[in-house]
Amino acid sequence: MQSVLDYFGEALEDVEGHVAVRHAVSGSGRRGREVNSYHRQGCTELRTGEFEVLAEAGDGVIEAVRHRERRIAAAMWHPERESPFDAADIQFIRNLFL
């Protein structure tokens, strides 16, 4: 997600408390679920208008986005590090291809 936001000109900033932890996210794409977190930079405000927020952490760090016009979605957590894979993550990825 960091690379996607950077590519589209969104501002990234240093964030605290998101390295090697689990925390809750909520929003239109994720409702009150816990995810893993491994990032030192993040975004707290989308400025370009190209993305909508799907999920954010309790501290306001945006954790998942979707492009408003293109088939692009991204998340800050790592679904590949979950065992077993989370059904919500599988559906998030499938929705990109439907």
PDB file of N, CA, C and O in Angstrom, residues 31-65:
ATOM      1  N   ARG A  31     -14.583  -4.699   9.255  1.00  0.00           N
ATOM      2  CA  ARG A  31     -15.347  -4.295  10.430  1.00  0.00           C
ATOM      3  C   ARG A  31     -14.806  -4.970  11.687  1.00  0.00           C
ATOM      4  O   ARG A  31     -15.033  -6.151  11.895  1.00  0.00           O
ATOM      5  N   GLY A  32     -14.070  -4.199  12.461  1.00  0.00           N
ATOM      6  CA  GLY A  32     -13.638  -4.647  13.774  1.00  0.00           C
ATOM      7  C   GLY A  32     -12.839  -5.936  13.780  1.00  0.00           C
ATOM      8  O   GLY A  32     -13.080  -6.768  14.622  1.00  0.00           O
ATOM      9  N   ARG A  33     -11.907  -6.083  12.868  1.00  0.00           N
ATOM     10  CA  ARG A  33     -11.090  -7.290  12.892  1.00  0.00           C
ATOM     11  C   ARG A  33      -9.656  -6.931  13.229  1.00  0.00           C
ATOM     12  O   ARG A  33      -9.233  -5.791  13.091  1.00  0.00           O
ATOM     13  N   GLU A  34      -8.918  -7.914  13.670  1.00  0.00           N
ATOM     14  CA  GLU A  34      -7.523  -7.708  14.035  1.00  0.00           C
ATOM     15  C   GLU A  34      -6.616  -8.165  12.902  1.00  0.00           C
ATOM     16  O   GLU A  34      -6.853  -9.204  12.293  1.00  0.00           O
ATOM     17  N   VAL A  35      -5.591  -7.362  12.612  1.00  0.00           N
ATOM     18  CA  VAL A  35      -4.641  -7.685  11.553  1.00  0.00           C
ATOM     19  C   VAL A  35      -3.223  -7.554  12.093  1.00  0.00           C
ATOM     20  O   VAL A  35      -2.990  -6.928  13.121  1.00  0.00           O
ATOM     21  N   ASN A  36      -2.273  -8.153  11.352  1.00  0.00           N
ATOM     22  CA  ASN A  36      -0.871  -7.984  11.715  1.00  0.00           C
ATOM     23  C   ASN A  36      -0.379  -6.657  11.141  1.00  0.00           C
ATOM     24  O   ASN A  36      -0.965  -6.119  10.211  1.00  0.00           O
ATOM     25  N   SER A  37       0.677  -6.146  11.702  1.00  0.00           N
ATOM     26  CA  SER A  37       1.163  -4.844  11.260  1.00  0.00           C
ATOM     27  C   SER A  37       2.687  -4.848  11.260  1.00  0.00           C
ATOM     28  O   SER A  37       3.307  -5.260  12.245  1.00  0.00           O
ATOM     29  N   TYR A  38       3.281  -4.392  10.147  1.00  0.00           N
ATOM     30  CA  TYR A  38       4.738  -4.379   9.991  1.00  0.00           C
ATOM     31  C   TYR A  38       5.184  -3.162   9.192  1.00  0.00           C
ATOM     32  O   TYR A  38       5.878  -3.286   8.198  1.00  0.00           O
ATOM     33  N   HIS A  39       4.741  -1.978   9.584  1.00  0.00           N
ATOM     34  CA  HIS A  39       5.149  -0.800   8.820  1.00  0.00           C
ATOM     35  C   HIS A  39       5.501   0.376   9.720  1.00  0.00           C
ATOM     36  O   HIS A  39       4.891   0.583  10.758  1.00  0.00           O
ATOM     37  N   ARG A  40       6.508   1.127   9.291  1.00  0.00           N
ATOM     38  CA  ARG A  40       6.963   2.311  10.026  1.00  0.00           C
ATOM     39  C   ARG A  40       6.433   3.606   9.415  1.00  0.00           C
ATOM     40  O   ARG A  40       6.517   4.654  10.016  1.00  0.00           O
ATOM     41  N   GLN A  41       5.938   3.506   8.206  1.00  0.00           N
ATOM     42  CA  GLN A  41       5.337   4.682   7.572  1.00  0.00           C
ATOM     43  C   GLN A  41       3.893   4.376   7.227  1.00  0.00           C
ATOM     44  O   GLN A  41       3.518   3.225   7.027  1.00  0.00           O
ATOM     45  N   GLY A  42       3.095   5.417   7.159  1.00  0.00           N
ATOM     46  CA  GLY A  42       1.691   5.257   6.833  1.00  0.00           C
ATOM     47  C   GLY A  42       1.118   6.579   6.367  1.00  0.00           C
ATOM     48  O   GLY A  42       1.833   7.552   6.150  1.00  0.00           O
ATOM     49  N   CYS A  43      -0.188   6.583   6.249  1.00  0.00           N
ATOM     50  CA  CYS A  43      -0.911   7.748   5.765  1.00  0.00           C
ATOM     51  C   CYS A  43      -2.092   7.971   6.700  1.00  0.00           C
ATOM     52  O   CYS A  43      -2.792   7.024   7.054  1.00  0.00           O
ATOM     53  N   THR A  44      -2.318   9.202   7.105  1.00  0.00           N
ATOM     54  CA  THR A  44      -3.455   9.513   7.970  1.00  0.00           C
ATOM     55  C   THR A  44      -4.502  10.359   7.264  1.00  0.00           C
ATOM     56  O   THR A  44      -5.579  10.591   7.812  1.00  0.00           O
ATOM     57  N   GLU A  45      -4.181  10.816   6.060  1.00  0.00           N
ATOM     58  CA  GLU A  45      -5.126  11.636   5.301  1.00  0.00           C
ATOM     59  C   GLU A  45      -4.867  11.457   3.806  1.00  0.00           C
ATOM     60  O   GLU A  45      -3.740  11.608   3.344  1.00  0.00           O
ATOM     61  N   LEU A  46      -5.917  11.122   3.069  1.00  0.00           N
ATOM     62  CA  LEU A  46      -5.811  11.015   1.614  1.00  0.00           C
ATOM     63  C   LEU A  46      -6.100  12.379   1.020  1.00  0.00           C
ATOM     64  O   LEU A  46      -7.146  12.966   1.286  1.00  0.00           O
ATOM     65  N   ARG A  47      -5.186  12.878   0.212  1.00  0.00           N
ATOM     66  CA  ARG A  47      -5.297  14.258  -0.274  1.00  0.00           C
ATOM     67  C   ARG A  47      -5.652  14.374  -1.749  1.00  0.00           C
ATOM     68  O   ARG A  47      -6.149  15.403  -2.177  1.00  0.00           O
ATOM     69  N   THR A  48      -5.382  13.342  -2.544  1.00  0.00           N
ATOM     70  CA  THR A  48      -5.571  13.473  -3.992  1.00  0.00           C
ATOM     71  C   THR A  48      -7.010  13.260  -4.431  1.00  0.00           C
ATOM     72  O   THR A  48      -7.375  13.646  -5.537  1.00  0.00           O
ATOM     73  N   GLY A  49      -7.811  12.604  -3.605  1.00  0.00           N
ATOM     74  CA  GLY A  49      -9.191  12.304  -3.984  1.00  0.00           C
ATOM     75  C   GLY A  49      -9.327  11.074  -4.860  1.00  0.00           C
ATOM     76  O   GLY A  49     -10.430  10.711  -5.255  1.00  0.00           O
ATOM     77  N   GLU A  50      -8.216  10.404  -5.166  1.00  0.00           N
ATOM     78  CA  GLU A  50      -8.273   9.230  -6.036  1.00  0.00           C
ATOM     79  C   GLU A  50      -8.641   7.949  -5.299  1.00  0.00           C
ATOM     80  O   GLU A  50      -9.061   6.978  -5.924  1.00  0.00           O
ATOM     81  N   PHE A  51      -8.496   7.934  -3.984  1.00  0.00           N
ATOM     82  CA  PHE A  51      -8.733   6.722  -3.201  1.00  0.00           C
ATOM     83  C   PHE A  51      -9.834   6.930  -2.177  1.00  0.00           C
ATOM     84  O   PHE A  51     -10.077   8.038  -1.727  1.00  0.00           O
ATOM     85  N   GLU A  52     -10.458   5.824  -1.794  1.00  0.00           N
ATOM     86  CA  GLU A  52     -11.363   5.840  -0.652  1.00  0.00           C
ATOM     87  C   GLU A  52     -10.788   4.928   0.414  1.00  0.00           C
ATOM     88  O   GLU A  52     -10.132   3.927   0.107  1.00  0.00           O
ATOM     89  N   VAL A  53     -11.008   5.274   1.655  1.00  0.00           N
ATOM     90  CA  VAL A  53     -10.513   4.489   2.783  1.00  0.00           C
ATOM     91  C   VAL A  53     -11.437   3.299   2.992  1.00  0.00           C
ATOM     92  O   VAL A  53     -12.651   3.456   3.102  1.00  0.00           O
ATOM     93  N   LEU A  54     -10.847   2.109   3.062  1.00  0.00           N
ATOM     94  CA  LEU A  54     -11.595   0.900   3.379  1.00  0.00           C
ATOM     95  C   LEU A  54     -11.459   0.522   4.842  1.00  0.00           C
ATOM     96  O   LEU A  54     -12.372  -0.073   5.417  1.00  0.00           O
ATOM     97  N   ALA A  55     -10.293   0.820   5.432  1.00  0.00           N
ATOM     98  CA  ALA A  55     -10.068   0.455   6.832  1.00  0.00           C
ATOM     99  C   ALA A  55      -9.028   1.389   7.433  1.00  0.00           C
ATOM    100  O   ALA A  55      -8.139   1.871   6.744  1.00  0.00           O
ATOM    101  N   GLU A  56      -9.182   1.623   8.729  1.00  0.00           N
ATOM    102  CA  GLU A  56      -8.162   2.386   9.442  1.00  0.00           C
ATOM    103  C   GLU A  56      -8.023   1.862  10.857  1.00  0.00           C
ATOM    104  O   GLU A  56      -8.948   1.247  11.405  1.00  0.00           O
ATOM    105  N   ALA A  57      -6.858   2.105  11.420  1.00  0.00           N
ATOM    106  CA  ALA A  57      -6.568   1.713  12.797  1.00  0.00           C
ATOM    107  C   ALA A  57      -7.164   2.751  13.749  1.00  0.00           C
ATOM    108  O   ALA A  57      -7.507   3.864  13.340  1.00  0.00           O
ATOM    109  N   GLY A  58      -7.230   2.398  15.004  1.00  0.00           N
ATOM    110  CA  GLY A  58      -7.786   3.291  16.005  1.00  0.00           C
ATOM    111  C   GLY A  58      -7.043   4.599  16.152  1.00  0.00           C
ATOM    112  O   GLY A  58      -7.608   5.596  16.600  1.00  0.00           O
ATOM    113  N   ASP A  59      -5.772   4.626  15.766  1.00  0.00           N
ATOM    114  CA  ASP A  59      -4.992   5.853  15.875  1.00  0.00           C
ATOM    115  C   ASP A  59      -5.087   6.729  14.632  1.00  0.00           C
ATOM    116  O   ASP A  59      -4.389   7.725  14.515  1.00  0.00           O
ATOM    117  N   GLY A  60      -5.944   6.349  13.675  1.00  0.00           N
ATOM    118  CA  GLY A  60      -6.159   7.163  12.489  1.00  0.00           C
ATOM    119  C   GLY A  60      -5.283   6.815  11.297  1.00  0.00           C
ATOM    120  O   GLY A  60      -5.423   7.418  10.234  1.00  0.00           O
ATOM    121  N   VAL A  61      -4.376   5.849  11.447  1.00  0.00           N
ATOM    122  CA  VAL A  61      -3.551   5.423  10.320  1.00  0.00           C
ATOM    123  C   VAL A  61      -4.422   4.611   9.362  1.00  0.00           C
ATOM    124  O   VAL A  61      -5.108   3.675   9.772  1.00  0.00           O
ATOM    125  N   ILE A  62      -4.402   4.992   8.102  1.00  0.00           N
ATOM    126  CA  ILE A  62      -5.202   4.309   7.084  1.00  0.00           C
ATOM    127  C   ILE A  62      -4.557   2.964   6.797  1.00  0.00           C
ATOM    128  O   ILE A  62      -3.361   2.878   6.533  1.00  0.00           O
ATOM    129  N   GLU A  63      -5.356   1.893   6.830  1.00  0.00           N
ATOM    130  CA  GLU A  63      -4.832   0.537   6.702  1.00  0.00           C
ATOM    131  C   GLU A  63      -5.242  -0.161   5.406  1.00  0.00           C
ATOM    132  O   GLU A  63      -4.649  -1.174   5.055  1.00  0.00           O
ATOM    133  N   ALA A  64      -6.248   0.336   4.710  1.00  0.00           N
ATOM    134  CA  ALA A  64      -6.633  -0.249   3.415  1.00  0.00           C
ATOM    135  C   ALA A  64      -7.341   0.817   2.590  1.00  0.00           C
ATOM    136  O   ALA A  64      -8.080   1.642   3.128  1.00  0.00           O
ATOM    137  N   VAL A  65      -7.072   0.779   1.282  1.00  0.00           N
ATOM    138  CA  VAL A  65      -7.664   1.754   0.360  1.00  0.00           C
ATOM    139  C   VAL A  65      -8.112   1.068  -0.922  1.00  0.00           C
ATOM    140  O   VAL A  65      -7.677  -0.041  -1.235  1.00  0.00           O
TER     141      VAL A  65
END
